[in-house]
mmCIF file with all atom_site columns, C-alpha atoms in Angstrom:
data_model
loop_
_atom_site.group_PDB
_atom_site.id
_atom_site.type_symbol
_atom_site.label_atom_id
_atom_site.label_alt_id
_atom_site.label_comp_id
_atom_site.label_asym_id
_atom_site.label_entity_id
_atom_site.label_seq_id
_atom_site.pdbx_PDB_ins_code
_atom_site.Cartn_x
_atom_site.Cartn_y
_atom_site.Cartn_z
_atom_site.occupancy
_atom_site.B_iso_or_equiv
_atom_site.pdbx_formal_charge
_atom_site.auth_seq_id
_atom_site.auth_comp_id
_atom_site.auth_asym_id
_atom_site.auth_atom_id
_atom_site.pdbx_PDB_model_num
ATOM 1   C CA . MET A 1 1   ? -16.365 12.339 -12.558 1.00 0.00 ? 19  MET A CA 1
ATOM 2   C CA . LYS A 1 2   ? -14.141 15.175 -11.896 1.00 0.00 ? 20  LYS A CA 1
ATOM 3   C CA . MET A 1 3   ? -11.700 14.635 -8.943  1.00 0.00 ? 21  MET A CA 1
ATOM 4   C CA . TYR A 1 4   ? -8.390  16.084 -8.425  1.00 0.00 ? 22  TYR A CA 1
ATOM 5   C CA . LEU A 1 5   ? -5.230  15.441 -6.765  1.00 0.00 ? 23  LEU A CA 1
ATOM 6   C CA . ALA A 1 6   ? -4.483  18.565 -4.479  1.00 0.00 ? 24  ALA A CA 1
ATOM 7   C CA . MET A 1 7   ? -1.177  19.109 -3.641  1.00 0.00 ? 25  MET A CA 1
ATOM 8   C CA . TYR A 1 8   ? -0.201  21.066 -0.465  1.00 0.00 ? 26  TYR A CA 1
ATOM 9   C CA . LYS A 1 9   ? 3.293   23.047 -0.232  1.00 0.00 ? 27  LYS A CA 1
ATOM 10  C CA . ASN A 1 10  ? 4.031   25.747 2.697   1.00 0.00 ? 28  ASN A CA 1
ATOM 11  C CA . LYS A 1 11  ? 7.431   26.661 3.532   1.00 0.00 ? 29  LYS A CA 1
ATOM 12  C CA . LYS A 1 12  ? 6.192   29.419 6.180   1.00 0.00 ? 30  LYS A CA 1
ATOM 13  C CA . ILE A 1 13  ? 5.858   26.394 9.007   1.00 0.00 ? 31  ILE A CA 1
ATOM 14  C CA . PHE A 1 14  ? 8.035   24.751 10.409  1.00 0.00 ? 32  PHE A CA 1
ATOM 15  C CA . THR A 1 15  ? 7.010   20.669 9.917   1.00 0.00 ? 33  THR A CA 1
ATOM 16  C CA . ASP A 1 16  ? 6.363   21.499 6.913   1.00 0.00 ? 34  ASP A CA 1
ATOM 17  C CA . LYS A 1 17  ? 10.082  23.300 5.624   1.00 0.00 ? 35  LYS A CA 1
ATOM 18  C CA . LEU A 1 18  ? 11.599  19.867 7.547   1.00 0.00 ? 36  LEU A CA 1
ATOM 19  C CA . ILE A 1 19  ? 8.955   17.905 5.544   1.00 0.00 ? 37  ILE A CA 1
ATOM 20  C CA . ALA A 1 20  ? 10.396  19.117 2.291   1.00 0.00 ? 38  ALA A CA 1
ATOM 21  C CA . PHE A 1 21  ? 14.120  19.217 3.379   1.00 0.00 ? 39  PHE A CA 1
ATOM 22  C CA . ILE A 1 22  ? 13.168  15.451 4.164   1.00 0.00 ? 40  ILE A CA 1
ATOM 23  C CA . SER A 1 23  ? 11.453  14.334 1.391   1.00 0.00 ? 41  SER A CA 1
ATOM 24  C CA . ARG A 1 24  ? 13.720  16.227 -0.972  1.00 0.00 ? 42  ARG A CA 1
ATOM 25  C CA . GLY A 1 25  ? 10.514  18.157 -3.047  1.00 0.00 ? 43  GLY A CA 1
ATOM 26  C CA . ASN A 1 26  ? 8.104   20.850 -3.138  1.00 0.00 ? 44  ASN A CA 1
ATOM 27  C CA . TYR A 1 27  ? 5.322   19.084 -1.557  1.00 0.00 ? 45  TYR A CA 1
ATOM 28  C CA . THR A 1 28  ? 4.891   18.257 2.031   1.00 0.00 ? 46  THR A CA 1
ATOM 29  C CA . HIS A 1 29  ? 0.814   16.848 1.689   1.00 0.00 ? 47  HIS A CA 1
ATOM 30  C CA . CYS A 1 30  ? -1.158  15.360 -0.888  1.00 0.00 ? 48  CYS A CA 1
ATOM 31  C CA . GLU A 1 31  ? -5.210  14.749 -0.698  1.00 0.00 ? 49  GLU A CA 1
ATOM 32  C CA . ILE A 1 32  ? -7.823  13.520 -3.203  1.00 0.00 ? 50  ILE A CA 1
ATOM 33  C CA . ILE A 1 33  ? -10.984 16.221 -3.601  1.00 0.00 ? 51  ILE A CA 1
ATOM 34  C CA . LEU A 1 34  ? -13.822 15.001 -4.979  1.00 0.00 ? 52  LEU A CA 1
ATOM 35  C CA . LYS A 1 35  ? -16.268 17.510 -5.831  1.00 0.00 ? 53  LYS A CA 1
ATOM 36  C CA . GLU A 1 36  ? -19.951 16.731 -5.789  1.00 0.00 ? 54  GLU A CA 1
ATOM 37  C CA . GLU A 1 37  ? -23.494 19.026 -6.226  1.00 0.00 ? 55  GLU A CA 1
ATOM 38  C CA . ASP A 1 38  ? -23.620 19.633 -2.291  1.00 0.00 ? 56  ASP A CA 1
ATOM 39  C CA . ASP A 1 39  ? -20.674 18.898 -0.745  1.00 0.00 ? 57  ASP A CA 1
ATOM 40  C CA . THR A 1 40  ? -17.005 18.759 -1.876  1.00 0.00 ? 58  THR A CA 1
ATOM 41  C CA . ARG A 1 41  ? -14.536 16.173 0.010   1.00 0.00 ? 59  ARG A CA 1
ATOM 42  C CA . MET A 1 42  ? -11.110 15.526 0.526   1.00 0.00 ? 60  MET A CA 1
ATOM 43  C CA . TYR A 1 43  ? -9.435  12.150 1.439   1.00 0.00 ? 61  TYR A CA 1
ATOM 44  C CA . SER A 1 44  ? -6.330  11.388 2.545   1.00 0.00 ? 62  SER A CA 1
ATOM 45  C CA . ALA A 1 45  ? -4.438  10.051 5.629   1.00 0.00 ? 63  ALA A CA 1
ATOM 46  C CA . SER A 1 46  ? -3.240  13.077 7.746   1.00 0.00 ? 64  SER A CA 1
ATOM 47  C CA . VAL A 1 47  ? -1.634  13.939 11.089  1.00 0.00 ? 65  VAL A CA 1
ATOM 48  C CA . ARG A 1 48  ? -3.420  17.080 11.404  1.00 0.00 ? 66  ARG A CA 1
ATOM 49  C CA . ASP A 1 49  ? -6.670  15.737 11.175  1.00 0.00 ? 67  ASP A CA 1
ATOM 50  C CA . GLY A 1 50  ? -7.051  12.998 13.877  1.00 0.00 ? 68  GLY A CA 1
ATOM 51  C CA . LYS A 1 51  ? -3.971  11.248 13.203  1.00 0.00 ? 69  LYS A CA 1
ATOM 52  C CA . LYS A 1 52  ? -5.440  8.884  10.739  1.00 0.00 ? 70  LYS A CA 1
ATOM 53  C CA . VAL A 1 53  ? -6.905  7.860  6.794   1.00 0.00 ? 71  VAL A CA 1
ATOM 54  C CA . ARG A 1 54  ? -9.921  10.303 6.868   1.00 0.00 ? 72  ARG A CA 1
ATOM 55  C CA . CYS A 1 55  ? -12.193 12.030 4.322   1.00 0.00 ? 73  CYS A CA 1
ATOM 56  C CA . LYS A 1 56  ? -13.713 15.574 5.565   1.00 0.00 ? 74  LYS A CA 1
ATOM 57  C CA . SER A 1 57  ? -15.813 18.199 4.042   1.00 0.00 ? 75  SER A CA 1
ATOM 58  C CA . THR A 1 58  ? -14.420 21.019 3.155   1.00 0.00 ? 76  THR A CA 1
ATOM 59  C CA . LYS A 1 59  ? -16.927 23.241 4.175   1.00 0.00 ? 77  LYS A CA 1
ATOM 60  C CA . GLY A 1 60  ? -15.026 25.632 6.346   1.00 0.00 ? 78  GLY A CA 1
ATOM 61  C CA . VAL A 1 61  ? -11.709 25.152 4.594   1.00 0.00 ? 79  VAL A CA 1
ATOM 62  C CA . LYS A 1 62  ? -9.913  28.228 3.421   1.00 0.00 ? 80  LYS A CA 1
ATOM 63  C CA . PHE A 1 63  ? -7.383  27.011 0.518   1.00 0.00 ? 81  PHE A CA 1
ATOM 64  C CA . LYS A 1 64  ? -4.747  29.759 0.082   1.00 0.00 ? 82  LYS A CA 1
ATOM 65  C CA . GLU A 1 65  ? -3.465  29.863 -3.578  1.00 0.00 ? 83  GLU A CA 1
ATOM 66  C CA . GLU A 1 66  ? 0.192   29.858 -2.889  1.00 0.00 ? 84  GLU A CA 1
ATOM 67  C CA . ASN A 1 67  ? -0.206  26.523 -0.925  1.00 0.00 ? 85  ASN A CA 1
ATOM 68  C CA . TRP A 1 68  ? -1.942  24.552 -2.926  1.00 0.00 ? 86  TRP A CA 1
ATOM 69  C CA . ASP A 1 69  ? -1.710  23.005 -6.727  1.00 0.00 ? 87  ASP A CA 1
ATOM 70  C CA . LEU A 1 70  ? -4.851  21.335 -8.301  1.00 0.00 ? 88  LEU A CA 1
ATOM 71  C CA . PHE A 1 71  ? -4.622  18.556 -10.889 1.00 0.00 ? 89  PHE A CA 1
ATOM 72  C CA . GLU A 1 72  ? -7.971  17.546 -12.528 1.00 0.00 ? 90  GLU A CA 1
ATOM 73  C CA . PHE A 1 73  ? -8.949  14.241 -13.696 1.00 0.00 ? 91  PHE A CA 1
ATOM 74  C CA . GLU A 1 74  ? -12.357 12.668 -14.861 1.00 0.00 ? 92  GLU A CA 1
ATOM 75  C CA . VAL A 1 75  ? -13.321 9.222  -13.354 1.00 0.00 ? 93  VAL A CA 1
ATOM 76  C CA . ASP A 1 76  ? -15.597 6.762  -14.605 1.00 0.00 ? 94  ASP A CA 1
ATOM 77  C CA . LYS A 1 77  ? -18.429 5.584  -12.172 1.00 0.00 ? 95  LYS A CA 1
ATOM 78  C CA . ASP A 1 78  ? -17.199 2.023  -11.439 1.00 0.00 ? 96  ASP A CA 1
ATOM 79  C CA . ASP A 1 79  ? -13.423 3.260  -10.732 1.00 0.00 ? 97  ASP A CA 1
ATOM 80  C CA . TYR A 1 80  ? -14.951 5.853  -8.291  1.00 0.00 ? 98  TYR A CA 1
ATOM 81  C CA . LYS A 1 81  ? -16.773 3.290  -6.692  1.00 0.00 ? 99  LYS A CA 1
ATOM 82  C CA . ASP A 1 82  ? -14.045 1.066  -6.517  1.00 0.00 ? 100 ASP A CA 1
ATOM 83  C CA . PHE A 1 83  ? -11.799 3.915  -4.550  1.00 0.00 ? 101 PHE A CA 1
ATOM 84  C CA . ILE A 1 84  ? -14.796 4.568  -2.095  1.00 0.00 ? 102 ILE A CA 1
ATOM 85  C CA . GLU A 1 85  ? -14.818 0.575  -1.397  1.00 0.00 ? 103 GLU A CA 1
ATOM 86  C CA . TYR A 1 86  ? -11.429 1.296  -0.473  1.00 0.00 ? 104 TYR A CA 1
ATOM 87  C CA . PHE A 1 87  ? -11.581 3.627  1.081   1.00 0.00 ? 105 PHE A CA 1
ATOM 88  C CA . ASN A 1 88  ? -14.293 2.382  3.697   1.00 0.00 ? 106 ASN A CA 1
ATOM 89  C CA . LEU A 1 89  ? -11.912 -0.865 4.218   1.00 0.00 ? 107 LEU A CA 1
ATOM 90  C CA . ILE A 1 90  ? -8.883  1.976  5.368   1.00 0.00 ? 108 ILE A CA 1
ATOM 91  C CA . LYS A 1 91  ? -10.579 4.468  6.893   1.00 0.00 ? 109 LYS A CA 1
ATOM 92  C CA . GLY A 1 92  ? -9.578  5.206  10.303  1.00 0.00 ? 110 GLY A CA 1
ATOM 93  C CA . MET A 1 93  ? -5.867  3.536  9.452   1.00 0.00 ? 111 MET A CA 1
ATOM 94  C CA . LYS A 1 94  ? -3.756  4.753  11.257  1.00 0.00 ? 112 LYS A CA 1
ATOM 95  C CA . TYR A 1 95  ? -1.319  7.591  10.470  1.00 0.00 ? 113 TYR A CA 1
ATOM 96  C CA . GLY A 1 96  ? 2.359   6.291  9.472   1.00 0.00 ? 114 GLY A CA 1
ATOM 97  C CA . PHE A 1 97  ? 4.486   7.659  11.962  1.00 0.00 ? 115 PHE A CA 1
ATOM 98  C CA . LYS A 1 98  ? 6.739   4.374  11.492  1.00 0.00 ? 116 LYS A CA 1
ATOM 99  C CA . SER A 1 99  ? 6.372   4.941  8.218   1.00 0.00 ? 117 SER A CA 1
ATOM 100 C CA . LEU A 1 100 ? 8.083   8.756  8.366   1.00 0.00 ? 118 LEU A CA 1
ATOM 101 C CA . PHE A 1 101 ? 10.772  7.382  10.483  1.00 0.00 ? 119 PHE A CA 1
ATOM 102 C CA . PHE A 1 102 ? 12.494  4.853  9.149   1.00 0.00 ? 120 PHE A CA 1
ATOM 103 C CA . ASN A 1 103 ? 11.476  5.105  5.196   1.00 0.00 ? 121 ASN A CA 1
ATOM 104 C CA . HIS A 1 104 ? 12.010  9.152  4.525   1.00 0.00 ? 122 HIS A CA 1
ATOM 105 C CA . ILE A 1 105 ? 14.132  9.981  7.689   1.00 0.00 ? 123 ILE A CA 1
ATOM 106 C CA . LEU A 1 106 ? 16.300  6.941  8.324   1.00 0.00 ? 124 LEU A CA 1
ATOM 107 C CA . ARG A 1 107 ? 15.554  5.621  4.587   1.00 0.00 ? 125 ARG A CA 1
ATOM 108 C CA . ILE A 1 108 ? 15.196  2.595  5.564   1.00 0.00 ? 126 ILE A CA 1
ATOM 109 C CA . PRO A 1 109 ? 12.500  0.797  4.042   1.00 0.00 ? 127 PRO A CA 1
ATOM 110 C CA . PHE A 1 110 ? 9.721   -0.766 5.649   1.00 0.00 ? 128 PHE A CA 1
ATOM 111 C CA . ASP A 1 111 ? 6.553   -1.425 4.729   1.00 0.00 ? 129 ASP A CA 1
ATOM 112 C CA . PHE A 1 112 ? 4.118   -0.800 7.880   1.00 0.00 ? 130 PHE A CA 1
ATOM 113 C CA . GLN A 1 113 ? 0.645   -2.369 6.725   1.00 0.00 ? 131 GLN A CA 1
ATOM 114 C CA . ASP A 1 114 ? -1.037  -0.801 9.516   1.00 0.00 ? 132 ASP A CA 1
ATOM 115 C CA . GLU A 1 115 ? -0.301  2.607  8.948   1.00 0.00 ? 133 GLU A CA 1
ATOM 116 C CA . MET A 1 116 ? -0.399  4.939  6.158   1.00 0.00 ? 134 MET A CA 1
ATOM 117 C CA . ILE A 1 117 ? 1.299   8.226  4.906   1.00 0.00 ? 135 ILE A CA 1
ATOM 118 C CA . CYS A 1 118 ? -0.524  10.953 2.481   1.00 0.00 ? 136 CYS A CA 1
ATOM 119 C CA . SER A 1 119 ? 1.212   10.052 -0.688  1.00 0.00 ? 137 SER A CA 1
ATOM 120 C CA . GLU A 1 120 ? 0.968   6.434  -0.009  1.00 0.00 ? 138 GLU A CA 1
ATOM 121 C CA . PHE A 1 121 ? -2.668  6.649  0.183   1.00 0.00 ? 139 PHE A CA 1
ATOM 122 C CA . CYS A 1 122 ? -3.009  8.845  -2.623  1.00 0.00 ? 140 CYS A CA 1
ATOM 123 C CA . ALA A 1 123 ? -0.652  6.622  -4.942  1.00 0.00 ? 141 ALA A CA 1
ATOM 124 C CA . ILE A 1 124 ? -3.055  3.406  -4.014  1.00 0.00 ? 142 ILE A CA 1
ATOM 125 C CA . ALA A 1 125 ? -6.226  5.245  -4.398  1.00 0.00 ? 143 ALA A CA 1
ATOM 126 C CA . MET A 1 126 ? -5.584  6.779  -7.568  1.00 0.00 ? 144 MET A CA 1
ATOM 127 C CA . ASN A 1 127 ? -4.565  3.131  -8.822  1.00 0.00 ? 145 ASN A CA 1
ATOM 128 C CA . PHE A 1 128 ? -8.412  2.434  -8.134  1.00 0.00 ? 146 PHE A CA 1
ATOM 129 C CA . LEU A 1 129 ? -9.526  5.651  -9.535  1.00 0.00 ? 147 LEU A CA 1
ATOM 130 C CA . PHE A 1 130 ? -7.885  5.096  -12.982 1.00 0.00 ? 148 PHE A CA 1
ATOM 131 C CA . ASP A 1 131 ? -8.268  1.466  -12.925 1.00 0.00 ? 149 ASP A CA 1
ATOM 132 C CA . THR A 1 132 ? -9.789  0.928  -16.000 1.00 0.00 ? 150 THR A CA 1
ATOM 133 C CA . LYS A 1 133 ? -6.945  3.280  -17.854 1.00 0.00 ? 151 LYS A CA 1
ATOM 134 C CA . LEU A 1 134 ? -4.026  1.704  -16.584 1.00 0.00 ? 152 LEU A CA 1
ATOM 135 C CA . THR A 1 135 ? -2.631  -1.328 -17.659 1.00 0.00 ? 153 THR A CA 1
ATOM 136 C CA . SER A 1 136 ? -1.182  -4.025 -15.287 1.00 0.00 ? 154 SER A CA 1
ATOM 137 C CA . GLU A 1 137 ? 2.357   -2.850 -15.901 1.00 0.00 ? 155 GLU A CA 1
ATOM 138 C CA . GLN A 1 138 ? 1.654   0.912  -15.226 1.00 0.00 ? 156 GLN A CA 1
ATOM 139 C CA . LYS A 1 139 ? -0.347  -0.367 -12.146 1.00 0.00 ? 157 LYS A CA 1
ATOM 140 C CA . ASP A 1 140 ? 2.831   -2.161 -11.268 1.00 0.00 ? 158 ASP A CA 1
ATOM 141 C CA . ASN A 1 141 ? 4.799   0.220  -11.313 1.00 0.00 ? 159 ASN A CA 1
ATOM 142 C CA . LEU A 1 142 ? 2.581   3.029  -9.533  1.00 0.00 ? 160 LEU A CA 1
ATOM 143 C CA . LEU A 1 143 ? 1.673   0.776  -6.739  1.00 0.00 ? 161 LEU A CA 1
ATOM 144 C CA . LYS A 1 144 ? 5.517   -0.032 -6.513  1.00 0.00 ? 162 LYS A CA 1
ATOM 145 C CA . ASP A 1 145 ? 6.698   0.324  -2.951  1.00 0.00 ? 163 ASP A CA 1
ATOM 146 C CA . SER A 1 146 ? 3.906   2.844  -2.157  1.00 0.00 ? 164 SER A CA 1
ATOM 147 C CA . HIS A 1 147 ? 5.142   3.015  0.868   1.00 0.00 ? 165 HIS A CA 1
ATOM 148 C CA . LEU A 1 148 ? 8.187   4.802  0.109   1.00 0.00 ? 166 LEU A CA 1
ATOM 149 C CA . LEU A 1 149 ? 6.651   7.675  -1.916  1.00 0.00 ? 167 LEU A CA 1
ATOM 150 C CA . THR A 1 150 ? 6.665   11.259 -1.133  1.00 0.00 ? 168 THR A CA 1
ATOM 151 C CA . PRO A 1 151 ? 3.802   13.396 -2.346  1.00 0.00 ? 169 PRO A CA 1
ATOM 152 C CA . SER A 1 152 ? 6.713   15.341 -5.032  1.00 0.00 ? 170 SER A CA 1
ATOM 153 C CA . ASN A 1 153 ? 7.725   11.758 -6.572  1.00 0.00 ? 171 ASN A CA 1
ATOM 154 C CA . MET A 1 154 ? 4.274   10.202 -6.333  1.00 0.00 ? 172 MET A CA 1
ATOM 155 C CA . LEU A 1 155 ? 2.969   13.161 -8.306  1.00 0.00 ? 173 LEU A CA 1
ATOM 156 C CA . SER A 1 156 ? 6.138   12.672 -10.747 1.00 0.00 ? 174 SER A CA 1
ATOM 157 C CA . LYS A 1 157 ? 4.837   9.266  -11.268 1.00 0.00 ? 175 LYS A CA 1
ATOM 158 C CA . PHE A 1 158 ? 1.379   10.032 -12.017 1.00 0.00 ? 176 PHE A CA 1
ATOM 159 C CA . CYS A 1 159 ? 2.805   12.754 -14.430 1.00 0.00 ? 177 CYS A CA 1
ATOM 160 C CA . GLU A 1 160 ? 4.961   10.455 -16.277 1.00 0.00 ? 178 GLU A CA 1
ATOM 161 C CA . VAL A 1 161 ? 1.771   8.022  -17.189 1.00 0.00 ? 179 VAL A CA 1
ATOM 162 C CA . GLY A 1 162 ? -0.187  11.312 -18.274 1.00 0.00 ? 180 GLY A CA 1
ATOM 163 C CA . ILE A 1 163 ? -3.292  10.308 -16.549 1.00 0.00 ? 181 ILE A CA 1
ATOM 164 C CA . LEU A 1 164 ? -3.408  13.720 -14.660 1.00 0.00 ? 182 LEU A CA 1
ATOM 165 C CA . GLY A 1 165 ? -4.736  17.049 -16.115 1.00 0.00 ? 183 GLY A CA 1
ATOM 166 C CA . ASN A 1 166 ? -3.596  20.329 -16.392 1.00 0.00 ? 184 ASN A CA 1
ATOM 167 C CA . LYS A 1 167 ? -2.613  22.100 -12.830 1.00 0.00 ? 185 LYS A CA 1
ATOM 168 C CA . ILE A 1 168 ? -5.462  24.471 -12.446 1.00 0.00 ? 186 ILE A CA 1
ATOM 169 C CA . ASN A 1 169 ? -6.185  27.026 -10.100 1.00 0.00 ? 187 ASN A CA 1
ATOM 170 C CA . ILE A 1 170 ? -7.752  26.629 -6.662  1.00 0.00 ? 188 ILE A CA 1
ATOM 171 C CA . LYS A 1 171 ? -10.435 29.204 -7.647  1.00 0.00 ? 189 LYS A CA 1
ATOM 172 C CA . ASP A 1 172 ? -11.258 27.217 -10.742 1.00 0.00 ? 190 ASP A CA 1
ATOM 173 C CA . MET A 1 173 ? -12.224 24.291 -8.496  1.00 0.00 ? 191 MET A CA 1
#
């Protein structure tokens, strides 16, 4: 099953400039995209889409290539099933405003269990998606302090492990 880690970058919008500055990285948001035969869905925690963990169809979404980097990967059906079970457990969880403030602006580490930001969601979800491909040591390293991850350093962790495919053009999705 083909999926993508979608990394968003846009330095034209003030909030994205601020997030990039605070997180010290190029990326300000991340999503997991699943391309199915009849639909393509995006999974993440989003402040712009209802301030919660959500899944949405990409129908009607206009992807500007200059704003998105996609990293393709394959998952097996069992790992995908585990990911969907995990998503259904946390779907609707509040967006992590406290986490943003304490962990990323003040840099005071707190793990708020009642909310989640996009990079935390993607880091945990990717562990489900790569469950059969990761050693327990790799899983521990990737999940350690997931609440402190920014989109850019979450991507770095997964690239270091070597489980993401190459960056592809959004038109090739």
